Amino acid sequence: MRILKTQTLRGPNYWSTRYHQLIVIRLDLEDLAETSTCDIPDLSEALLKTLPTLAEHRCTSGQSGDFLQQVTDGLDLVQVVKHVALELQTLAGMAVGFGRTRGTSAKGVQQVVFEYIDEQAGRYAARAAVRLCTSLIKLGQYPLDELEQDLSDLRDLWTDAALGPSTQTIIREAEAKGIPWVQLRSRAMIQLGQGVYQKRIQATLSSQTGVLGVELACDKEGTKRILQDAGVPVPRGTVIHYLDELEEAVETVGGFPIVVKPLDGNHGRGITINIDSWSQAESAYDAARAVSKGVIVERFYRGRDHRVLVINGKVVAVAERIPAHVVGDGESTVEDLIAATNRDPRRGEGHENILTRIEVDRTSWQLLDQKGYTLETVLAKDEICYLRATANLSTGGIAIDRTDEIHPKNLWLAQRVAKIISLDIAGIDIVTEDITRPLRETDGVVVEVNAAPGFRMHFSPSEGIPRNVAEPLIDMLFPPGTPTRIPIIALTGTNGKTTTTRLTAHIFKQTQKVIGYTTTDGVYISDYLVEPGDNTGPQSAQMILQDPTVEIAVLETARGGILRSGLGFDSCDVGVVLNVAADHLGLGDIDTVEEMAHLKSVVAEAARPNGYAVLNADDPLVAAMAQRVQAQVAYFSMSPDNELVQAHTQQGGLAAVYENGYLSILKGDWVLRIEQAENVPLTMMGRAPFMIANALAASLTAFTQGISIEAIRQALHTFQASVDQTPGRMNLFNLGRFHALIDYAHNPASYEALAGFVNNWPGTCIGVIGGPGDRRDEDFVTLGKLADGMFDQILIKEDDDTRGRPRGEAADLILEGIKAAGGQSGHRILLNEVEAIHAALNEAPDDSLVVILPESVQRAIDLIKERQPMATENSAAIANGTVPTLTATEIADASALAKSKG
């Protein structure tokens, strides 16, 4: 078996709109293509021996534990690969369960799909599963050391990729509240919310955390002075920078015992407490100096260490922190007790688990020396031996919840301290013998104020009630009722996507809000081009959703991006599907138009229940998507007599239709007329039925989002199929003696749609035609057949990028189609696109129309502009009488011929 290709999906996708994180491998079974699991002796037993937990897996019957029985009875080998990939991840701590398999048109090649939590671990699991299965099939076993290495590698990948526990609990709370989030590519930042509503966090720093508060909290001595001036009890202490200042500092704080800690430290690094001798003080100074240039010397206050968490001015949790320690049993050595403590499944490395393993270091040896102990010492029963001076969880400490015990005066003091330091999220360290009594009564002190405090001790204490401390943080960033999502309009289809996306964005601009939109020619925010090029995939969508100025997103969503990575968003407000036709078939294992419809339906299925799926009622494949969506459905149609539309509106449903020359909204029994098609520039005085359909889809989409009929009408009046607003989409140029039309038609459906306009041109029509080289042979033949019925003269050219085809092959196939259709048109091959365009323009007779279907739209536009076209363009040319208009009957005939295209 051999992996041919691995893809990582990160959003709603072809395989599932529920499970977004999926690995897809294209697997060549090679000599095992015809082999079933029942053909391999003892495979079930080998699987069970290697991965005993596979005994719990379920398969086609849905019964727990039936997988191995199915292996015995006979399964496709790819099913085994899928189950192994899932189980390897689960054993490494990443519990996953969703998977699919599917054949392809290539002999012996199948697709294996399975869920992942960490992307790199998922891809590793794919490779490891294929290795393991191949070994079991060929050798009957998989070496134990290799399996252990696989699991170790997977755990390491998961540990490296996992977010910190505080971040994870915040994200879980955001998800529970339906708030979208994304990990940004810099400084471990997380974006919560979308567009203009977004907030950011970095661990427990928020976008509302003030830099002055953070800077002050990092300056421990400065914090102490500010608090002291405000009457807050703080330790008596001073700052030194040289060892020869240490003796005076000890005298200043009142002598031993003292605490020595770095001025700029955190997580307990470099801190030594309860120092009662000069030699200890010197060692403590060296430890602190290794962390910070400044060293704090403070009086040591006896008492218990407490962390008080304040969020948005309120105390939300209190924990008593106890340093790392072991408790004697009268038999075990200190070393044995440490090992036993570390076997607690709640303990892990760093922040990977609820608690952290205890490691012996310099501080541990000092504490043991003070008691005259070593690691070989046997502790008496119930004797406590501390191995850390500070109570940080990150060094093996434990936490006990004391939230319900804090005295009201201490609670008030902590909230006041957070405001004095000016932190929205603060961890306040208090040392006191009894948190239930006011600090003044116990000689307690506020030791430190921490920015970005850890949440782990509060949401998962060793003892006591877990506190949901993430909720007040989320409620601070997004008070109840505050929006977190911007409206997302996602559009897809075989033809017409770019035009409809641009028109939809133009309509929404009437609201005076900032619109971000993606198209095949670039990413735009308002009227500004942010990123040129074909930007219709998930990365471009994220560019819009991560922009803090965008208020509404309108996203063209192409086939390729969905197939490669899934959608760039978890859900949308409106999912628009314009049409589905035979284009891009044979690519990405999408071989039929029905499979293409299933792929594009992902956009409609992503619409939320309170949103809309806007579907083309004239396209049966699109109309059928209504059965799979969870959103409300709105239809558009070129005919008011469409039976589906009539039944839908009779039940109170929403639709847009072309009726009696008008673009109209049907809402139950009401007809809301927007405008006559002849007054909409995009439709070229009603001469382009596919543009009417695009305008209906855009208008209906806007109407579902509360845009008024007046605003829609104004937008339709001011939007044209021009090189400025829709480059490469029905751009008509008046060159004096004749006209030229540039359009990006490149598949049979778009040729048919274009014919509705071309066939009604009164003069000679010349076509400069071609198609992308990665299309099927039969697609090129079909283009030739259609072109022969559209044009009087044809120049066949090829794209500069033939996408792997030999030069001239695509042109020969188009010529084959022209001849098969009768070859009534004059035709010749001129492979170079620029030469073909020049030839057509140079040879065009008076009153003719030269239709250019280019690979490079901008290059074709530039070639036209070199000939200085007249200012009248598109609808203006029609209004001036230079282009004839169609009668109502001709429009109806063209509508029957064409599907939506732009």
Short mmCIF file of C-alpha atoms in Angstrom, two decimals, residues 585-869:
data_model
loop_
_atom_site.label_atom_id
_atom_site.label_comp_id
_atom_site.label_asym_id
_atom_site.label_seq_id
_atom_site.Cartn_x
_atom_site.Cartn_y
_atom_site.Cartn_z
CA LEU A 585 -15.05 16.71 -13.59
CA GLY A 586 -12.30 14.16 -13.22
CA LEU A 587 -10.36 16.41 -10.84
CA GLY A 588 -10.00 15.61 -7.16
CA ASP A 589 -11.91 12.34 -7.59
CA ILE A 590 -15.11 14.23 -8.43
CA ASP A 591 -16.15 12.35 -11.55
CA THR A 592 -19.88 12.99 -11.99
CA VAL A 593 -22.07 16.06 -11.94
CA GLU A 594 -23.98 14.50 -9.01
CA GLU A 595 -20.76 14.31 -6.99
CA MET A 596 -20.08 17.93 -7.93
CA ALA A 597 -23.53 18.88 -6.65
CA HIS A 598 -22.79 17.10 -3.37
CA LEU A 599 -19.53 19.05 -3.07
CA LYS A 600 -21.16 22.42 -3.71
CA SER A 601 -24.05 21.62 -1.37
CA VAL A 602 -21.56 22.04 1.50
CA VAL A 603 -22.10 25.80 1.20
CA ALA A 604 -25.88 25.48 1.52
CA GLU A 605 -25.57 22.98 4.36
CA ALA A 606 -23.30 25.36 6.26
CA ALA A 607 -26.11 27.93 6.56
CA ARG A 608 -27.32 28.17 10.15
CA PRO A 609 -30.89 27.15 11.11
CA ASN A 610 -31.93 30.80 11.45
CA GLY A 611 -30.24 31.65 8.15
CA TYR A 612 -31.09 30.91 4.53
CA ALA A 613 -30.06 28.57 1.76
CA VAL A 614 -30.67 30.46 -1.51
CA LEU A 615 -31.12 27.87 -4.25
CA ASN A 616 -31.71 27.89 -8.01
CA ALA A 617 -35.16 26.35 -8.52
CA ASP A 618 -34.47 25.93 -12.25
CA ASP A 619 -31.58 23.55 -11.62
CA PRO A 620 -32.81 20.17 -10.32
CA LEU A 621 -29.44 19.32 -8.74
CA VAL A 622 -29.46 22.59 -6.82
CA ALA A 623 -33.13 22.46 -5.89
CA ALA A 624 -32.62 18.99 -4.41
CA MET A 625 -30.17 20.44 -1.87
CA ALA A 626 -33.16 21.76 0.09
CA GLN A 627 -33.56 18.25 1.50
CA ARG A 628 -30.14 18.40 3.17
CA VAL A 629 -30.02 21.90 4.63
CA GLN A 630 -30.87 22.94 8.17
CA ALA A 631 -31.55 26.55 7.22
CA GLN A 632 -34.66 28.15 5.79
CA VAL A 633 -34.86 27.87 2.00
CA ALA A 634 -35.39 30.66 -0.53
CA TYR A 635 -35.57 29.92 -4.27
CA PHE A 636 -34.85 32.01 -7.34
CA SER A 637 -36.15 31.23 -10.81
CA MET A 638 -36.36 32.72 -14.27
CA SER A 639 -40.01 31.65 -14.43
CA PRO A 640 -42.88 32.62 -12.11
CA ASP A 641 -44.58 29.39 -13.22
CA ASN A 642 -41.86 27.18 -11.75
CA GLU A 643 -43.83 24.54 -9.86
CA LEU A 644 -41.33 24.33 -7.01
CA VAL A 645 -41.46 28.09 -6.50
CA GLN A 646 -45.24 28.14 -6.63
CA ALA A 647 -45.56 25.37 -4.03
CA HIS A 648 -42.93 27.02 -1.84
CA THR A 649 -44.51 30.47 -1.85
CA GLN A 650 -48.01 29.07 -1.33
CA GLN A 651 -46.68 27.72 1.96
CA GLY A 652 -45.39 31.18 2.90
CA GLY A 653 -41.88 30.66 1.56
CA LEU A 654 -39.59 33.29 0.06
CA ALA A 655 -38.52 33.45 -3.60
CA ALA A 656 -37.26 35.77 -6.34
CA VAL A 657 -38.50 35.41 -9.92
CA TYR A 658 -38.32 37.09 -13.30
CA GLU A 659 -41.93 37.94 -14.16
CA ASN A 660 -43.40 40.24 -16.80
CA GLY A 661 -40.03 41.83 -17.37
CA TYR A 662 -39.48 42.53 -13.66
CA LEU A 663 -37.10 41.20 -11.06
CA SER A 664 -39.49 40.50 -8.19
CA ILE A 665 -39.54 39.09 -4.68
CA LEU A 666 -42.35 36.69 -3.83
CA LYS A 667 -43.19 36.57 -0.15
CA GLY A 668 -46.21 34.38 0.46
CA ASP A 669 -49.06 35.98 -1.51
CA TRP A 670 -47.20 39.26 -1.98
CA VAL A 671 -45.26 40.30 -5.07
CA LEU A 672 -42.58 42.94 -4.38
CA ARG A 673 -41.24 44.27 -7.67
CA ILE A 674 -37.66 45.45 -7.53
CA GLU A 675 -37.04 46.77 -11.04
CA GLN A 676 -37.56 46.06 -14.72
CA ALA A 677 -34.70 44.07 -16.18
CA GLU A 678 -34.19 46.59 -18.95
CA ASN A 679 -33.32 49.19 -16.29
CA VAL A 680 -30.66 46.98 -14.72
CA PRO A 681 -27.31 47.62 -16.49
CA LEU A 682 -25.94 44.20 -15.59
CA THR A 683 -28.61 42.47 -17.68
CA MET A 684 -27.65 44.52 -20.74
CA MET A 685 -31.23 45.79 -21.21
CA GLY A 686 -32.55 42.30 -20.51
CA ARG A 687 -30.45 40.75 -23.28
CA ALA A 688 -28.46 38.48 -20.94
CA PRO A 689 -30.80 36.02 -19.19
CA PHE A 690 -27.98 34.51 -17.13
CA MET A 691 -27.25 37.98 -15.74
CA ILE A 692 -30.91 38.32 -14.80
CA ALA A 693 -30.60 35.07 -12.86
CA ASN A 694 -27.47 36.36 -11.13
CA ALA A 695 -29.27 39.57 -10.20
CA LEU A 696 -32.21 37.56 -8.81
CA ALA A 697 -29.87 35.49 -6.61
CA ALA A 698 -28.06 38.58 -5.29
CA SER A 699 -31.27 40.50 -4.68
CA LEU A 700 -32.90 37.58 -2.87
CA THR A 701 -29.81 37.08 -0.73
CA ALA A 702 -29.83 40.73 0.32
CA PHE A 703 -33.56 40.65 1.02
CA THR A 704 -33.16 37.69 3.42
CA GLN A 705 -30.79 39.87 5.44
CA GLY A 706 -33.19 42.76 5.77
CA ILE A 707 -31.92 44.97 2.96
CA SER A 708 -34.78 47.12 1.68
CA ILE A 709 -36.20 46.90 -1.84
CA GLU A 710 -35.18 50.54 -2.36
CA ALA A 711 -31.55 49.81 -1.45
CA ILE A 712 -31.51 46.73 -3.71
CA ARG A 713 -32.97 48.77 -6.58
CA GLN A 714 -30.38 51.51 -6.14
CA ALA A 715 -27.58 48.96 -6.18
CA LEU A 716 -28.91 47.31 -9.35
CA HIS A 717 -29.03 50.72 -11.04
CA THR A 718 -25.38 51.45 -10.24
CA PHE A 719 -23.77 48.07 -10.97
CA GLN A 720 -22.54 47.24 -14.47
CA ALA A 721 -20.75 44.38 -16.21
CA SER A 722 -17.76 46.64 -16.69
CA VAL A 723 -14.04 46.09 -16.41
CA ASP A 724 -14.14 48.02 -13.15
CA GLN A 725 -16.93 46.14 -11.40
CA THR A 726 -16.93 42.72 -13.10
CA PRO A 727 -13.71 42.25 -15.08
CA GLY A 728 -14.03 39.36 -17.51
CA ARG A 729 -17.76 39.02 -17.06
CA MET A 730 -19.70 40.19 -20.13
CA ASN A 731 -17.47 43.22 -20.73
CA LEU A 732 -18.74 44.80 -23.97
CA PHE A 733 -16.55 47.32 -25.82
CA ASN A 734 -17.58 49.63 -28.69
CA LEU A 735 -14.66 49.74 -31.11
CA GLY A 736 -16.47 51.90 -33.67
CA ARG A 737 -16.96 49.58 -36.66
CA PHE A 738 -17.68 46.60 -34.43
CA HIS A 739 -17.98 45.49 -30.81
CA ALA A 740 -15.85 43.18 -28.72
CA LEU A 741 -17.02 41.13 -25.76
CA ILE A 742 -14.72 39.64 -23.10
CA ASP A 743 -16.10 36.86 -20.93
CA TYR A 744 -14.54 34.12 -18.83
CA ALA A 745 -16.81 31.37 -20.20
CA HIS A 746 -14.76 28.19 -20.11
CA ASN A 747 -17.15 25.24 -19.78
CA PRO A 748 -20.18 23.93 -21.68
CA ALA A 749 -22.75 25.47 -19.33
CA SER A 750 -21.20 28.91 -19.63
CA TYR A 751 -21.01 28.56 -23.45
CA GLU A 752 -24.73 27.75 -23.49
CA ALA A 753 -25.49 30.75 -21.31
CA LEU A 754 -23.39 33.03 -23.51
CA ALA A 755 -25.27 31.75 -26.56
CA GLY A 756 -28.38 33.45 -25.23
CA PHE A 757 -26.65 36.76 -25.92
CA VAL A 758 -24.50 35.91 -28.96
CA ASN A 759 -27.22 34.23 -31.01
CA ASN A 760 -29.28 37.40 -30.99
CA TRP A 761 -26.50 39.62 -32.36
CA PRO A 762 -27.60 40.85 -35.79
CA GLY A 763 -24.17 40.86 -37.41
CA THR A 764 -21.32 38.42 -37.83
CA CYS A 765 -20.08 36.78 -34.61
CA ILE A 766 -16.42 35.77 -34.25
CA GLY A 767 -15.30 33.58 -31.38
CA VAL A 768 -11.81 33.33 -29.89
CA ILE A 769 -12.24 30.18 -27.88
CA GLY A 770 -10.36 27.64 -25.77
CA GLY A 771 -10.49 25.97 -22.39
CA PRO A 772 -8.35 24.99 -19.39
CA GLY A 773 -6.10 22.06 -20.20
CA ASP A 774 -7.07 19.97 -17.16
CA ARG A 775 -10.62 19.38 -18.42
CA ARG A 776 -11.73 16.03 -19.84
CA ASP A 777 -11.36 15.27 -23.55
CA GLU A 778 -15.14 15.10 -23.95
CA ASP A 779 -15.47 18.59 -22.45
CA PHE A 780 -13.31 20.09 -25.22
CA VAL A 781 -15.32 18.25 -27.87
CA THR A 782 -18.52 19.65 -26.36
CA LEU A 783 -17.07 23.18 -26.42
CA GLY A 784 -16.39 22.76 -30.13
CA LYS A 785 -19.94 21.56 -30.83
CA LEU A 786 -21.45 24.49 -28.94
CA ALA A 787 -19.12 27.03 -30.54
CA ASP A 788 -20.08 25.85 -34.03
CA GLY A 789 -23.68 26.78 -33.28
CA MET A 790 -22.79 30.16 -31.78
CA PHE A 791 -20.23 31.73 -34.10
CA ASP A 792 -19.85 32.43 -37.80
CA GLN A 793 -16.06 32.34 -37.53
CA ILE A 794 -13.92 30.61 -34.89
CA LEU A 795 -10.29 31.04 -33.89
CA ILE A 796 -9.18 28.19 -31.65
CA LYS A 797 -6.43 29.14 -29.21
CA GLU A 798 -4.90 27.50 -26.14
CA ASP A 799 -4.01 28.76 -22.70
CA ASP A 800 -0.38 29.60 -22.00
CA ASP A 801 -0.55 27.05 -19.19
CA THR A 802 -1.74 23.82 -20.80
CA ARG A 803 -1.94 22.16 -17.34
CA GLY A 804 -0.02 19.09 -18.44
CA ARG A 805 -1.54 18.60 -21.90
CA PRO A 806 0.71 18.48 -24.95
CA ARG A 807 0.57 21.75 -26.88
CA GLY A 808 -2.14 21.57 -29.57
CA GLU A 809 -4.06 18.63 -28.13
CA ALA A 810 -6.87 20.69 -26.60
CA ALA A 811 -7.26 22.68 -29.83
CA ASP A 812 -7.50 19.48 -31.85
CA LEU A 813 -10.27 18.19 -29.58
CA ILE A 814 -12.23 21.45 -29.97
CA LEU A 815 -11.82 21.19 -33.73
CA GLU A 816 -13.12 17.62 -33.54
CA GLY A 817 -16.25 18.94 -31.84
CA ILE A 818 -16.74 21.68 -34.45
CA LYS A 819 -16.57 19.12 -37.25
CA ALA A 820 -18.88 16.74 -35.39
CA ALA A 821 -21.48 19.52 -35.17
CA GLY A 822 -21.34 20.04 -38.93
CA GLY A 823 -18.53 22.54 -39.19
CA GLN A 824 -20.78 25.29 -40.54
CA SER A 825 -18.56 28.02 -39.12
CA GLY A 826 -15.28 29.15 -40.59
CA HIS A 827 -12.54 27.97 -38.27
CA ARG A 828 -8.81 27.79 -37.85
CA ILE A 829 -6.30 27.09 -35.09
CA LEU A 830 -4.05 29.85 -33.81
CA LEU A 831 -2.59 28.52 -30.56
CA ASN A 832 -1.10 31.73 -29.16
CA GLU A 833 -3.88 33.60 -27.34
CA VAL A 834 -2.52 37.09 -28.03
CA GLU A 835 -2.07 36.37 -31.74
CA ALA A 836 -5.58 34.91 -31.94
CA ILE A 837 -7.11 38.00 -30.31
CA HIS A 838 -5.24 40.38 -32.63
CA ALA A 839 -6.26 38.33 -35.67
CA ALA A 840 -9.93 38.39 -34.70
CA LEU A 841 -9.92 42.13 -34.04
CA ASN A 842 -8.01 42.91 -37.23
CA GLU A 843 -10.34 40.80 -39.39
CA ALA A 844 -13.66 41.79 -37.82
CA PRO A 845 -16.21 43.08 -40.40
CA ASP A 846 -18.47 46.05 -39.76
CA ASP A 847 -21.25 45.62 -37.17
CA SER A 848 -19.77 42.34 -36.01
CA LEU A 849 -19.20 41.04 -32.49
CA VAL A 850 -15.82 39.58 -31.52
CA VAL A 851 -16.26 37.32 -28.48
CA ILE A 852 -13.01 36.68 -26.60
CA LEU A 853 -12.93 33.88 -24.02
CA PRO A 854 -9.43 34.37 -22.58
CA GLU A 855 -7.17 32.62 -20.13
CA SER A 856 -5.90 35.99 -18.89
CA VAL A 857 -8.77 38.43 -18.53
CA GLN A 858 -6.57 41.41 -17.74
CA ARG A 859 -4.32 40.79 -20.74
CA ALA A 860 -7.35 40.64 -23.04
CA ILE A 861 -8.73 43.87 -21.56
CA ASP A 862 -5.38 45.57 -22.08
CA LEU A 863 -5.32 44.45 -25.74
CA ILE A 864 -8.77 45.97 -26.25
CA LYS A 865 -7.83 49.20 -24.50
CA GLU A 866 -4.85 49.59 -26.82
CA ARG A 867 -7.40 50.10 -29.60
CA GLN A 868 -9.03 52.97 -27.68
CA PRO A 869 -12.65 51.79 -27.40
#
